[in-house]
């Protein structure tokens, strides 16, 4: 297959983990005979410094012309600590989501047996947990009308029926391919927007009789996720709730540095790690490249290239089993591996298959 990939490495540890993500993608392309080209583009703090815009037009065009975007992370503490900053790196991320119409954010929550001891939850509660959160990504409070004054301010949690319907369709499709259990998370006991979500879902569920649909308030869902995460198979929710619940999801497995995600919608899909830009780790060769590498696996799988995705997942699992791990997940007393060494080990593994 011929694929053009736009590479947006961004800030912090982004460029280092991206280097490994691209190396693995190239190794897979060579092994399976795919013709993949890469085009780098600016985004985030880096782009503000260079051209004054966190998601420049040129980057947008590079994304539009690509078949897929491999994205790393954006963010820089110099903006976080300056409330007067007019442009922020995060705006680049939001602009990318909106302009590419990336309304569906797919965030898997998976456990890796060898990392369960890192989970803040008890082994018997979290072992085997395996669900995906489908977060609506271009609506709700993030993009609704807002006003910011010194005495009052508001954000609007605005959703239309078509917006709710299209994200629910994505969720049902995932549920059908998995354990056929969909949990619609909302706050319909309080919020009008949530009642619209629930109404649309209740109408649509008759079209998917093979999928068991249940409804859960978001506060209850947050609790259930730590009490009984195995309850969930596919969860679907609005933008803000999804933001909060997916952070919770990524940490309960003890493998935050390992979780990839996909954002899909109207234009080019984007594949990126769930974790952020970790500025403190920048340039130290200690960042875990696995979430970035697994994002490449999701990219291949998106194009129906299952064997390619599978080989990446197998190589990642093998690296963990061989204790080839970055410091934050290294077993005590084990050898130390850096970002580059872990990436190289995975490339070698792929080449040898
Ligand atoms: C995420 C992040 C972003 C969000 C920030 C960086 C704007 O937290 O992708 O979850 O809130 O969506
Ligand atoms: Mn978030």
PDB file of C-alpha atoms and ligand atoms in Angstrom, residues 74 90 93-94 97 105 107 135 137 142 239 243 246-247 272 274, ligand 1:
ATOM      1  CA  UNK A  74       2.405  19.566  22.345  1.00  0.00           C
ATOM      2  CA  UNK A  90      -2.959  23.483  23.168  1.00  0.00           C
ATOM      3  CA  UNK A  93      -4.274  20.727  19.067  1.00  0.00           C
ATOM      4  CA  UNK A  94      -7.836  22.028  19.254  1.00  0.00           C
ATOM      5  CA  UNK A  97      -9.185  18.553  15.759  1.00  0.00           C
ATOM      6  CA  UNK A 105     -11.366  10.008  19.693  1.00  0.00           C
ATOM      7  CA  UNK A 107      -8.759   5.699  23.552  1.00  0.00           C
ATOM      8  CA  UNK A 135     -14.740  10.496  23.310  1.00  0.00           C
ATOM      9  CA  UNK A 137     -13.844  15.503  20.250  1.00  0.00           C
ATOM     10  CA  UNK A 142     -14.529  22.892  24.285  1.00  0.00           C
ATOM     11  CA  UNK A 239     -15.869  15.828  25.005  1.00  0.00           C
ATOM     12  CA  UNK A 243     -11.224  14.129  28.695  1.00  0.00           C
ATOM     13  CA  UNK A 246      -9.597   8.894  29.786  1.00  0.00           C
ATOM     14  CA  UNK A 247      -6.956  10.330  32.116  1.00  0.00           C
ATOM     15  CA  UNK A 272      -1.093   9.878  18.896  1.00  0.00           C
ATOM     16  CA  UNK A 274      -2.407   9.597  25.253  1.00  0.00           C
TER      17      UNK A 274
HETATM   18  C1  LIG B   1      -6.222  15.621  25.816  1.00  0.00           C
HETATM   19  C2  LIG B   1      -5.619  16.875  26.395  1.00  0.00           C
HETATM   20  C3  LIG B   1      -6.203  18.061  25.658  1.00  0.00           C
HETATM   21  C4  LIG B   1      -7.694  18.078  25.903  1.00  0.00           C
HETATM   22  C5  LIG B   1      -5.584  19.416  26.036  1.00  0.00           C
HETATM   23  C6  LIG B   1      -4.087  19.395  25.902  1.00  0.00           C
HETATM   24  C7  LIG B   1      -6.184  20.538  25.249  1.00  0.00           C
HETATM   25  O1  LIG B   1      -5.827  16.956  27.764  1.00  0.00           O
HETATM   26  O2  LIG B   1      -6.006  15.340  24.626  1.00  0.00           O
HETATM   27  O3  LIG B   1      -6.909  14.902  26.549  1.00  0.00           O
HETATM   28  O4  LIG B   1      -8.174  18.614  26.919  1.00  0.00           O
HETATM   29  O5  LIG B   1      -8.425  17.538  25.076  1.00  0.00           O
END
